[in-house]
Coordinates of N, CA and C in Angstrom, one line a residue:
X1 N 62.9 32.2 15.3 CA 62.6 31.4 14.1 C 63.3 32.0 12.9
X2 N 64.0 30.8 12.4 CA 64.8 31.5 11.1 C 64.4 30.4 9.6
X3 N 64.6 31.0 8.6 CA 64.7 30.3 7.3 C 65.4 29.0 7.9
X4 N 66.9 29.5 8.1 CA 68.0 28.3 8.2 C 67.5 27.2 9.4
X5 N 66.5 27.7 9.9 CA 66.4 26.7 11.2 C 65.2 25.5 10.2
X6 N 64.6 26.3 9.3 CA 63.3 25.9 8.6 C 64.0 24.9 7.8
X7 N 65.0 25.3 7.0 CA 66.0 24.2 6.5 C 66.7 23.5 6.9
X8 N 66.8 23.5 8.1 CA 67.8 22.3 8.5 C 67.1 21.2 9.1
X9 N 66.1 21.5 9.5 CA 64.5 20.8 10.0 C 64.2 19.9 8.7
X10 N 64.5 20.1 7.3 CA 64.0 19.9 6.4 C 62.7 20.7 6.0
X11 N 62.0 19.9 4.7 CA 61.2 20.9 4.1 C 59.8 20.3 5.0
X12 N 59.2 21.5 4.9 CA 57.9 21.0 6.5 C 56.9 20.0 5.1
X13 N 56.2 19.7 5.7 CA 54.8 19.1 5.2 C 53.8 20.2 5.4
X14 N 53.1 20.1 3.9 CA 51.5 21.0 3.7 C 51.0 21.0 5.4
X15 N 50.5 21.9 5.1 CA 49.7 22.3 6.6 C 48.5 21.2 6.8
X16 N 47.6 21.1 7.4 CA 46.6 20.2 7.4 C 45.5 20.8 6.9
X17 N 44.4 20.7 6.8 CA 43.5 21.0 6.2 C 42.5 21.9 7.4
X18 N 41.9 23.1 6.9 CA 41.6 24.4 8.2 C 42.4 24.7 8.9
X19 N 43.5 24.6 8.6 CA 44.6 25.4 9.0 C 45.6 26.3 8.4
X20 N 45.1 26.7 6.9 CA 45.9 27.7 6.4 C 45.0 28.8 6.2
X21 N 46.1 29.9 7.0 CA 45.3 31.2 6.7 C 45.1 31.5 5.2
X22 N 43.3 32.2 5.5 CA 43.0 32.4 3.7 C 43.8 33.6 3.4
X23 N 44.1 35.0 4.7 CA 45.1 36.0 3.8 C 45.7 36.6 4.6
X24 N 47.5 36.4 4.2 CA 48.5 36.9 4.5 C 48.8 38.0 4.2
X25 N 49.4 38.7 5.1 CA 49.7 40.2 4.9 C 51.4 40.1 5.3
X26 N 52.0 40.8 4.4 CA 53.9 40.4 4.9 C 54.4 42.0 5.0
X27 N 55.2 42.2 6.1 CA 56.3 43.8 6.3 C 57.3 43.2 5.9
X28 N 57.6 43.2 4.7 CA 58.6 42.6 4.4 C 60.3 43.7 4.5
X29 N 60.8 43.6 5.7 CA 62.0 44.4 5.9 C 63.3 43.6 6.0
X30 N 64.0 44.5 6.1 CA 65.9 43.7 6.0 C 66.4 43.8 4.6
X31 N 66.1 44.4 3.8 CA 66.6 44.5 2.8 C 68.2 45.0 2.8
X32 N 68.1 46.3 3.3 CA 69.1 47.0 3.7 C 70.6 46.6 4.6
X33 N 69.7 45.9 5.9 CA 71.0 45.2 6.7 C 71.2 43.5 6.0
X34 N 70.5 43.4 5.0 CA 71.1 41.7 4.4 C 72.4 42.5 3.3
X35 N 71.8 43.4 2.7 CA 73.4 44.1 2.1 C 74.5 44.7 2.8
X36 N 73.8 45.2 4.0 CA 75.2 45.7 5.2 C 76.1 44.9 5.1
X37 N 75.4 43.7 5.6 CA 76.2 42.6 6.2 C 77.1 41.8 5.1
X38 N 76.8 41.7 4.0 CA 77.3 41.3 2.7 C 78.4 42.2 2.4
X39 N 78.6 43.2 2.8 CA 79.2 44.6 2.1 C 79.1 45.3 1.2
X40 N 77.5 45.3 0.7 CA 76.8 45.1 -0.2 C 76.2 46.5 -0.4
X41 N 75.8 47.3 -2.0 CA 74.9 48.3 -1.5 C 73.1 48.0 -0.9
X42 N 72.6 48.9 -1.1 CA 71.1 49.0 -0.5 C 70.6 48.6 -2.0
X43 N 70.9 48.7 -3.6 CA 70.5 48.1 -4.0 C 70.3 46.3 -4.4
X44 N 71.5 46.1 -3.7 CA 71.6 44.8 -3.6 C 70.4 43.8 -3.0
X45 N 70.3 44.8 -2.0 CA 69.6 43.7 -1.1 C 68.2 44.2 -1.4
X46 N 67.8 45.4 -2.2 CA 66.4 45.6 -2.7 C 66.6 44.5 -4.0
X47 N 67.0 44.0 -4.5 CA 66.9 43.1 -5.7 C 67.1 41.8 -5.1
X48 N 67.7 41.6 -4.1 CA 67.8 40.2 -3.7 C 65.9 39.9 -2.9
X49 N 65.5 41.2 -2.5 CA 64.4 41.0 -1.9 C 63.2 40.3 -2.8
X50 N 63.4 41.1 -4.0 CA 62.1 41.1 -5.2 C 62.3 39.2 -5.6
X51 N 63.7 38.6 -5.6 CA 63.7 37.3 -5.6 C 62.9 36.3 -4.8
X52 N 62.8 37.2 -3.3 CA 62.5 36.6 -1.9 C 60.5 36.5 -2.4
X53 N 59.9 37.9 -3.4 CA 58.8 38.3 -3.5 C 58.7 37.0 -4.4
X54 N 59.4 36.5 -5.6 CA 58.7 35.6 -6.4 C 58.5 34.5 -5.5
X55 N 59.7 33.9 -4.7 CA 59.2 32.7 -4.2 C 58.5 33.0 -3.2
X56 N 58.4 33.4 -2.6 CA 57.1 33.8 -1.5 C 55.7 33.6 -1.8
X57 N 55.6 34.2 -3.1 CA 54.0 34.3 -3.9 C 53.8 33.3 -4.8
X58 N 55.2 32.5 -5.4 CA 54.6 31.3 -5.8 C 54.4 30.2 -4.9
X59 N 54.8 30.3 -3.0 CA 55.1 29.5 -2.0 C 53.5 29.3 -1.9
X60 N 53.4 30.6 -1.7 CA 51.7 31.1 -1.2 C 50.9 30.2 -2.3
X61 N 50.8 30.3 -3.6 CA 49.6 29.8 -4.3 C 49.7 28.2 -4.2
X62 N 50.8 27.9 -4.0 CA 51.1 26.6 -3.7 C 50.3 26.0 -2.5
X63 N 50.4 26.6 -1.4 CA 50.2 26.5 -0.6 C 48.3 26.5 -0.2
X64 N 47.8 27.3 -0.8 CA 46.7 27.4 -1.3 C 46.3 28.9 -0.6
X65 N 46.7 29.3 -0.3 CA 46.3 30.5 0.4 C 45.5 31.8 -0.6
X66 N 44.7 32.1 -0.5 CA 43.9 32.8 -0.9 C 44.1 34.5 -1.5
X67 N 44.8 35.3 -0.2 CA 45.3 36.7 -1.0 C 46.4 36.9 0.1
X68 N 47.1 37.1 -1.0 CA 48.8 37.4 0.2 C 48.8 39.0 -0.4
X69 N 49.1 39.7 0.9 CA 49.7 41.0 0.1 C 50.8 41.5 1.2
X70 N 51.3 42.1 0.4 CA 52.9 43.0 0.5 C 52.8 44.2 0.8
X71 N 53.7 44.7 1.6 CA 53.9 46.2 1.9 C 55.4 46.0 1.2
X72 N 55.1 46.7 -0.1 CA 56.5 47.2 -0.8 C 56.4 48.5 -0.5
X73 N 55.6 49.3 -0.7 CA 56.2 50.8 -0.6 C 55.4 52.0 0.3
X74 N 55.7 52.1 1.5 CA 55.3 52.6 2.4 C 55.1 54.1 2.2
X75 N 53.7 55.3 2.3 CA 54.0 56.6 2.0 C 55.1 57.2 2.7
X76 N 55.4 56.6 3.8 CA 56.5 57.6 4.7 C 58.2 57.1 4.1
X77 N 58.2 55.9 3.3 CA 59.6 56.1 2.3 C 60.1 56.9 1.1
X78 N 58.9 57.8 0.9 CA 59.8 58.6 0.3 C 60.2 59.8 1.1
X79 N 60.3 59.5 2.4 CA 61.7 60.1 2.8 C 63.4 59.7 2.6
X80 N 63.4 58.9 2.3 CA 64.2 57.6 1.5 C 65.1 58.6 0.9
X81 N 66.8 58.3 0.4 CA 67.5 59.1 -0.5 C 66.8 58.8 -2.0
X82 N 66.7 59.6 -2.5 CA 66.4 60.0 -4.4 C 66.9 58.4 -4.9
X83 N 68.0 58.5 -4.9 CA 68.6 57.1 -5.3 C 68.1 56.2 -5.0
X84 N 67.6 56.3 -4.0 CA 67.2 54.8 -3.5 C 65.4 54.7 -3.8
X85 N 65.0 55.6 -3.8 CA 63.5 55.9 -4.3 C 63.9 55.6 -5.9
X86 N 64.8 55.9 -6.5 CA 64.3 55.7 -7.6 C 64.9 54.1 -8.3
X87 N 65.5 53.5 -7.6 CA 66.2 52.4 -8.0 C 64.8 51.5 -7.4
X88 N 64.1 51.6 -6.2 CA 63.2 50.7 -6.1 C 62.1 50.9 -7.2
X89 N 61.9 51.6 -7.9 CA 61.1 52.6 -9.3 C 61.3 51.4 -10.4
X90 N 63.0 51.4 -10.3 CA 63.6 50.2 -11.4 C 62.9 49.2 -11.2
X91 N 63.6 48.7 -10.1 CA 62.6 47.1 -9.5 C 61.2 47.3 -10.0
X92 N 60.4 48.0 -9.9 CA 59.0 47.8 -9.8 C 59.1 47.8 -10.8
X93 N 59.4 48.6 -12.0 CA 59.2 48.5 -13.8 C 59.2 46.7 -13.9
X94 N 60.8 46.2 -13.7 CA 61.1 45.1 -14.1 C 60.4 43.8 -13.4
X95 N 59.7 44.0 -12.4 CA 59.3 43.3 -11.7 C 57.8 42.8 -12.6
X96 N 57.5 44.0 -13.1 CA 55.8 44.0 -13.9 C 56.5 43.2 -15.0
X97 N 57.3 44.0 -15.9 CA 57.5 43.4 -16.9 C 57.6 41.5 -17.2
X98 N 58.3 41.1 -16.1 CA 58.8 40.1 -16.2 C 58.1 39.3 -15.6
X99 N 57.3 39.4 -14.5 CA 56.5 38.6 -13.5 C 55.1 38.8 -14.3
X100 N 54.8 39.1 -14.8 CA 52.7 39.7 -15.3 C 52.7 38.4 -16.4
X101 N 53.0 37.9 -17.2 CA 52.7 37.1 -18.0 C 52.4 35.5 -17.1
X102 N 53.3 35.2 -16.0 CA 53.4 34.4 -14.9 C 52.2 34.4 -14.4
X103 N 51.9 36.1 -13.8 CA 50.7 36.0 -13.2 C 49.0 36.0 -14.1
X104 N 49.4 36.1 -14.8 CA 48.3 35.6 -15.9 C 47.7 34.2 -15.9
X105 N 48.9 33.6 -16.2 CA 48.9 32.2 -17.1 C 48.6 31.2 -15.6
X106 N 49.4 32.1 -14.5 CA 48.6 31.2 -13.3 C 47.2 31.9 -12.8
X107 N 46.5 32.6 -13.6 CA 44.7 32.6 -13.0 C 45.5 33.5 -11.9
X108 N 46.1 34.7 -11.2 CA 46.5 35.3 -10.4 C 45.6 36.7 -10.7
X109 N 45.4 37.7 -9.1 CA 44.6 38.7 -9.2 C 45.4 39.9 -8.8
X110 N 45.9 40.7 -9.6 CA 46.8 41.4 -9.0 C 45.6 42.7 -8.5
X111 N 46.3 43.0 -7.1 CA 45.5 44.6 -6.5 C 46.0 45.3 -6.3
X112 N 46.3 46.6 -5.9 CA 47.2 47.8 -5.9 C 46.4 48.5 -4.7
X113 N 46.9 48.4 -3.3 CA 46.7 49.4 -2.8 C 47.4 50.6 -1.9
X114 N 46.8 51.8 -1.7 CA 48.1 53.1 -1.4 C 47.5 53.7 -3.0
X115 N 48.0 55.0 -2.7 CA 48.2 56.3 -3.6 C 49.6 55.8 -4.6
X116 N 49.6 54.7 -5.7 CA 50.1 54.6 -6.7 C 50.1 55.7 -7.6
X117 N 49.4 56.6 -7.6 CA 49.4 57.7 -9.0 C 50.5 58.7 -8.8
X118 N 50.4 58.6 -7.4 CA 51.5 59.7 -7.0 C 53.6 59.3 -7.9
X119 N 53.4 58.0 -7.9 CA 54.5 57.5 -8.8 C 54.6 58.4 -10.4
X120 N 55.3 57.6 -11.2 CA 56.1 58.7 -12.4 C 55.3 57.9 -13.2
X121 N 54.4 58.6 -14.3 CA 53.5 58.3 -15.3 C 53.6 57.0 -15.9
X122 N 54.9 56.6 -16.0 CA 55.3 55.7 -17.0 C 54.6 54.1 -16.2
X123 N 55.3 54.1 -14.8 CA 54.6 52.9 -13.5 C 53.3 53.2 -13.3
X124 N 52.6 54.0 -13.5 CA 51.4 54.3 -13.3 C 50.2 53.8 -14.4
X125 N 51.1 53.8 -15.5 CA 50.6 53.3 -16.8 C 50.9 51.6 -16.5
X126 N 51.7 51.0 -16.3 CA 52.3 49.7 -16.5 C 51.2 49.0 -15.0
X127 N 51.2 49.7 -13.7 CA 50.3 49.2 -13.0 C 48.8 48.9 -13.2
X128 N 48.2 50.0 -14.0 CA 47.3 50.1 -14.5 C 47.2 49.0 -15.4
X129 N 48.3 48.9 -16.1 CA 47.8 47.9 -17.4 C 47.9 46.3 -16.9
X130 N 48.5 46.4 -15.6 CA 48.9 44.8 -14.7 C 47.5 44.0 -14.2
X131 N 46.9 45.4 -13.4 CA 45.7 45.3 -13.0 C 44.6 44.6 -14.0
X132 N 44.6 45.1 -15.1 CA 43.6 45.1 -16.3 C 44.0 43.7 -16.6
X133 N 44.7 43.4 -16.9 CA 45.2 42.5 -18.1 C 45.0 41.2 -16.7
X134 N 45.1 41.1 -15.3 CA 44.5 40.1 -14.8 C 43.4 40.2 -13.9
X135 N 42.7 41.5 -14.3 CA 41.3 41.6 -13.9 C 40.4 40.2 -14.4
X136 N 40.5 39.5 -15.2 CA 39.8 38.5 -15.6 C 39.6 37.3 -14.9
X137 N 41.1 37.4 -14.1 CA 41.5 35.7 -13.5 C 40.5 36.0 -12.2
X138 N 39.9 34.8 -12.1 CA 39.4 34.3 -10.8 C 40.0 33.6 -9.9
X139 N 41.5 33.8 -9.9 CA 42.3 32.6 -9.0 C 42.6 33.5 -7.6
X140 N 43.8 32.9 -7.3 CA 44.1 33.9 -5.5 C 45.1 35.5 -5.8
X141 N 44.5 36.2 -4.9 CA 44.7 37.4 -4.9 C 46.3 38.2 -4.7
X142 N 46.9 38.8 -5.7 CA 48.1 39.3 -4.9 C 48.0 40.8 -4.7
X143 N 48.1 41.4 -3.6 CA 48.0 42.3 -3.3 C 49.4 43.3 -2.6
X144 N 49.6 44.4 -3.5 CA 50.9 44.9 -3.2 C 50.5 46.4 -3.0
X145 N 51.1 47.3 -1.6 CA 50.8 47.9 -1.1 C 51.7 48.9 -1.3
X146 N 51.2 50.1 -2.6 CA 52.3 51.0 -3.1 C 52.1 52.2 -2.5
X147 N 53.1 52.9 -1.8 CA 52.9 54.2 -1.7 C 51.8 54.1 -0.4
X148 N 51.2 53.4 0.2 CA 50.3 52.8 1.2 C 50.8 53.3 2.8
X149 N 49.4 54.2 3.5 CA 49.7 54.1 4.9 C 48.5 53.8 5.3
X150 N 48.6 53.2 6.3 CA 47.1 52.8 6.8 C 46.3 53.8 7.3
X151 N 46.9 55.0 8.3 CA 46.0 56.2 8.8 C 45.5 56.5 7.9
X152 N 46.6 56.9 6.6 CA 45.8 57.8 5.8 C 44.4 57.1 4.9
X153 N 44.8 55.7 4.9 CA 43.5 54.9 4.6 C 42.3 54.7 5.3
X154 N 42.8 54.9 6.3 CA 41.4 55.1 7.2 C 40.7 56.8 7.3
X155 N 41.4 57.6 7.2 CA 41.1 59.0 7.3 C 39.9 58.6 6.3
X156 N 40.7 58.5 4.6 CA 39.7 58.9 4.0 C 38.5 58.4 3.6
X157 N 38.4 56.6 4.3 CA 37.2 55.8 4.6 C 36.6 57.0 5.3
X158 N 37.2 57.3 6.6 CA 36.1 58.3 7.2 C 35.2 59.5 6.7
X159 N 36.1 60.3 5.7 CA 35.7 61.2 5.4 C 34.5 60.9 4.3
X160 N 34.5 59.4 3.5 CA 33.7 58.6 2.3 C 32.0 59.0 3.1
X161 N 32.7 58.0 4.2 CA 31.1 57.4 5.4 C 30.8 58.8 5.4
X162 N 31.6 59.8 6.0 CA 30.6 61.1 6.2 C 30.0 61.5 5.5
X163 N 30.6 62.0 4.1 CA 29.7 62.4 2.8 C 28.4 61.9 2.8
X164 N 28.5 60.2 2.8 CA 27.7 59.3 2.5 C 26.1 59.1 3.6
X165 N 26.9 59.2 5.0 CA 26.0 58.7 6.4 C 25.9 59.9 7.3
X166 N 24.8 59.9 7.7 CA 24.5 60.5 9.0 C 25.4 60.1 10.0
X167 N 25.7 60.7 10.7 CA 26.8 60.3 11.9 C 26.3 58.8 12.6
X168 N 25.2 58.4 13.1 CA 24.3 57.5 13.7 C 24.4 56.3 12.9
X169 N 25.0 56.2 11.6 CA 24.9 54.9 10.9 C 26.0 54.6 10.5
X170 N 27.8 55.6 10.7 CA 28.4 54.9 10.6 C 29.0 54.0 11.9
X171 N 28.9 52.9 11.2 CA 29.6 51.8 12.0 C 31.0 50.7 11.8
X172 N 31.2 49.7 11.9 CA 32.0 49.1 11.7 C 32.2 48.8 10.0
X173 N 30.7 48.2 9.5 CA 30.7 47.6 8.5 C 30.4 48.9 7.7
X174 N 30.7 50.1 7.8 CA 30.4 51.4 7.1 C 32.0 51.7 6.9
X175 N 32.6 51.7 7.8 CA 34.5 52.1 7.6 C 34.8 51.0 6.7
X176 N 34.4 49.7 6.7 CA 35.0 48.2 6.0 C 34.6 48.7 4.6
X177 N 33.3 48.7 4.4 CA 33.3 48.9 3.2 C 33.8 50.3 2.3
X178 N 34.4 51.3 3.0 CA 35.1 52.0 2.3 C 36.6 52.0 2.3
X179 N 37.0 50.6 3.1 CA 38.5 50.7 2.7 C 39.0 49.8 1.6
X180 N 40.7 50.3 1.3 CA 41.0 49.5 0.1 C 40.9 48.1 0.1
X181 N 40.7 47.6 1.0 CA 41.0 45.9 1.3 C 39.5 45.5 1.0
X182 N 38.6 46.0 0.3 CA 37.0 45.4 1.2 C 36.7 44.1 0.4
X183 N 37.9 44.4 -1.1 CA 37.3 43.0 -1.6 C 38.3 41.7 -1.1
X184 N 39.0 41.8 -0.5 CA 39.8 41.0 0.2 C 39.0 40.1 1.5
X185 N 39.7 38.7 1.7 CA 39.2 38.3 2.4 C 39.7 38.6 3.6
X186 N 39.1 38.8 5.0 CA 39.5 39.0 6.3 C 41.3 38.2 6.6
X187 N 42.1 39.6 7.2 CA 43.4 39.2 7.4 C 43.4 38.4 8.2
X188 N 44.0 37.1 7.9 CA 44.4 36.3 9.4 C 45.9 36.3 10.0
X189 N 46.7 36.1 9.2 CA 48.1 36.7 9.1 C 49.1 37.7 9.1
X190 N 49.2 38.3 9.6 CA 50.6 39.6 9.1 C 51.5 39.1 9.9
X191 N 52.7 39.1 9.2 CA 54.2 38.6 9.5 C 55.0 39.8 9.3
X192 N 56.3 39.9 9.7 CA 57.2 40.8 9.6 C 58.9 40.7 10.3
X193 N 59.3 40.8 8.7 CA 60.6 39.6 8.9 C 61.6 41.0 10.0
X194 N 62.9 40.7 9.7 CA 63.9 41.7 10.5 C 63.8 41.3 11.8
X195 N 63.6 40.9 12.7 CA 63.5 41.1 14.0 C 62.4 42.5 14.4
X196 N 62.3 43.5 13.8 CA 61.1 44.4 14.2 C 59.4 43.7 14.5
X197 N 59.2 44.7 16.0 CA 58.2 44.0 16.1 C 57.0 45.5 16.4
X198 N 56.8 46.2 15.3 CA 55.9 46.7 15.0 C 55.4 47.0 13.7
X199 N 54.1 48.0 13.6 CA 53.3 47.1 12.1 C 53.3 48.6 11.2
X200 N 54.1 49.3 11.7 CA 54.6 50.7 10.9 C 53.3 51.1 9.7
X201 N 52.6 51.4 10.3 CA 51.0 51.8 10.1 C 50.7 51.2 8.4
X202 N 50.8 49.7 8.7 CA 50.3 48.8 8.1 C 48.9 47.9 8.3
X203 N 48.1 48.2 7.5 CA 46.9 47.6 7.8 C 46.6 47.8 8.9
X204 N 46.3 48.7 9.9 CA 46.2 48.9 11.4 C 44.6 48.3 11.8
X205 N 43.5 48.8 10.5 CA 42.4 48.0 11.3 C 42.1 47.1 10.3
X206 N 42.7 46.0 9.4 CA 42.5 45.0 9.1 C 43.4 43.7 10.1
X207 N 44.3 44.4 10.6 CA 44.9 43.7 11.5 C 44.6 43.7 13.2
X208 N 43.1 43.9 13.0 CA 42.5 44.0 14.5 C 42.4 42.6 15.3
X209 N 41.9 41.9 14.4 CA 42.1 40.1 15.1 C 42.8 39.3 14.0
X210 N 43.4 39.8 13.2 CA 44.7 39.1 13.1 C 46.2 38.7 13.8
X211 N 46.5 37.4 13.2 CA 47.7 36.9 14.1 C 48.9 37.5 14.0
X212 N 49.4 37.9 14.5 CA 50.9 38.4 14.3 C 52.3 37.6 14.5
X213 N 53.1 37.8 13.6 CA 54.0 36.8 14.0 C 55.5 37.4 13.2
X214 N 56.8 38.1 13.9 CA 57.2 38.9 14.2 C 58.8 37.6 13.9
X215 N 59.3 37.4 12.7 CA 60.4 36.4 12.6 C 62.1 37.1 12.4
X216 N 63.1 36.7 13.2 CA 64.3 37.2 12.8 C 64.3 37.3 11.9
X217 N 64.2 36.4 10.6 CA 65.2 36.7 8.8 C 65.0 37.5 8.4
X218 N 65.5 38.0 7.7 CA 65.8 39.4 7.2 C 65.1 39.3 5.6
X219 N 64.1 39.9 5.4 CA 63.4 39.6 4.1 C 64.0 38.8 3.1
X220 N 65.1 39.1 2.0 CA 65.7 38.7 1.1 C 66.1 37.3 1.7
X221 N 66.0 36.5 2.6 CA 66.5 35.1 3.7 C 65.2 34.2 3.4
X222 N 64.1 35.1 3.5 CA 62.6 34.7 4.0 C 62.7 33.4 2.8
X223 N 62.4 32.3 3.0 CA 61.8 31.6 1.4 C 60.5 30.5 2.1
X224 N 60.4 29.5 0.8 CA 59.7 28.3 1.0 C 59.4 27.9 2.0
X225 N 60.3 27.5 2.9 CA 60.6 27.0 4.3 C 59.6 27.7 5.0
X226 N 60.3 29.0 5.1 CA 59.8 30.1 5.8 C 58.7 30.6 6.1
X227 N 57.7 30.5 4.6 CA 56.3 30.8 4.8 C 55.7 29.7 5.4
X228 N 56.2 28.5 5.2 CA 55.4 27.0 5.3 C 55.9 26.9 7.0
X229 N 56.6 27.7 7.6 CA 57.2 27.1 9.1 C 55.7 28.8 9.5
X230 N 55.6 29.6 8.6 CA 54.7 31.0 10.0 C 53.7 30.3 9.6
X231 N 53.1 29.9 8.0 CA 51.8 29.0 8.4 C 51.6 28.1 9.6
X232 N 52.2 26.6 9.8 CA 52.1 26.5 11.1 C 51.9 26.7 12.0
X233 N 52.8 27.4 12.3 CA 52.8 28.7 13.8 C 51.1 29.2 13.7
X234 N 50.7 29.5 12.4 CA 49.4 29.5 12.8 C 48.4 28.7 13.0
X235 N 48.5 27.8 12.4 CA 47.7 26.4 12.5 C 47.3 26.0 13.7
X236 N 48.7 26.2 14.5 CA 48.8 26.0 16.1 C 48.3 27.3 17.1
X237 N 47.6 28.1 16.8 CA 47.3 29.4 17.7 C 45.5 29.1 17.3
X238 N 44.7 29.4 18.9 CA 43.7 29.2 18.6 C 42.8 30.6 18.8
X239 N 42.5 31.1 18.0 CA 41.7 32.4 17.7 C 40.1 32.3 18.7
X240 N 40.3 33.4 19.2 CA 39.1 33.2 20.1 C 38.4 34.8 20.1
X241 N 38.6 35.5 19.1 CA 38.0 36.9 18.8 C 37.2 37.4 20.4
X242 N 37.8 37.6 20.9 CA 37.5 37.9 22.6 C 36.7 36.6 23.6
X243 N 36.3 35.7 22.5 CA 35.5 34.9 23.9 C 36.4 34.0 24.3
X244 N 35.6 32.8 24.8 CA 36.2 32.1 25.5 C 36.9 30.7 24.7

């Protein structure tokens, strides 16, 4: 399944009604090989990506979907060259600056999850102030996943519950409510463009009965079309959480 196949099909029709998942989770990859192929640098196609992020999240509230979130910055990329760690730094500055008044004025909820502090004082301040300034809106959730691994998200739920519980009472809903997602609604979604079909320790146990759905385009490709053709796809899968 590709964007272009999504466009040539024309533009889909709204999903039906009980059929759009309330929250998408996106691996949004290919940044890199959409600039290879262009002859392009790695910043290219990190900037052509952040374009792919507006329409995507204005696709989504269109759409009605409830909390989309993003894996932009994975803890294990700052293995990443310097350059390239700090040019996606740019992005994120200019992305706040220019996108936060938008997400204001549309009732949007921005969330931050991952070890954001670990970034350079200045993004740490501007994230902080993104959060606040649409802490107010009661509309649908955007959630972007900085500096984020899931083990280590789960480690330190565990280590929360221990402080907290006797061994005998932690349970399911004892890890849930110490991870970063708890005010989020249950994932139904995770997609992950590039042709890769693993979840590179993304959301590992909010994605325990969620749907997965694994599309050739290459992030910066991904658009309109594209979310409105994996909605579908889910529309059409029938969830049966182990039974029958």
């Amino acid at each position: 399944m590709s964007s272009t196949a999504a466009q040539a099909a024309g533009a889909l029709a709204a999903p039906a009604t009980g059929t759009i998942p309330r929250h998408v989770a996106i691996i949004m990859d290919g940044n890199g090989r959409w600039a290879k192929k262009r002859f392009l640098p790695r910043f290219a196609g990190h900037k052509a990506g952040v374009e792919a992020v507006r329409r995507v999240t204005r696709e989504a509230r269109a759409i009605g979907i409830e909390a989309l979130t993003l894996y932009a910055f994975s803890s294990e990329n700052w293995r990443r060259p310097e350059e390239e760690v700090s040019d996606l730094m740019g992005l994120l500055r200019h992305f706040i600056r220019s996108d936060l008044d938008e997400l204001v004025r549309e009732n949007v909820r921005l969330r931050v999850i991952g070890d954001y502090r670990r970034f350079a004082p200045d993004v740490v301040e501007m994230i902080d102030d993104a959060v606040a300034r649409t802490g107010g809106n009661d509309g649908p959730i955007l959630a972007i996943a900085l500096n984020y691994g899931a083990q280590a998200e789960l480690a330190a739920a565990a280590r929360r519950c221990a402080a907290k519980l006797p061994p005998d009472r932690i349970d399911e809903a004892a890890i849930e409510a110490e991870l970063q997602t708890r005010d989020l609604p249950p994932l139904d979604l995770l997609i992950r463009t590039s042709g890769e079909q693993r979840l590179s320790n993304f959301l590992l146990w909010q994605a325990a009965y969620a749907e997965l759905l694994f599309v050739d385009t290459l992030w910066p490709d991904f658009d309109e079309a594209a979310l409105r053709e994996a909605v579908a796809a889910f529309g059409g899968r029938q969830r049966r959480y182990g039974g029958l």
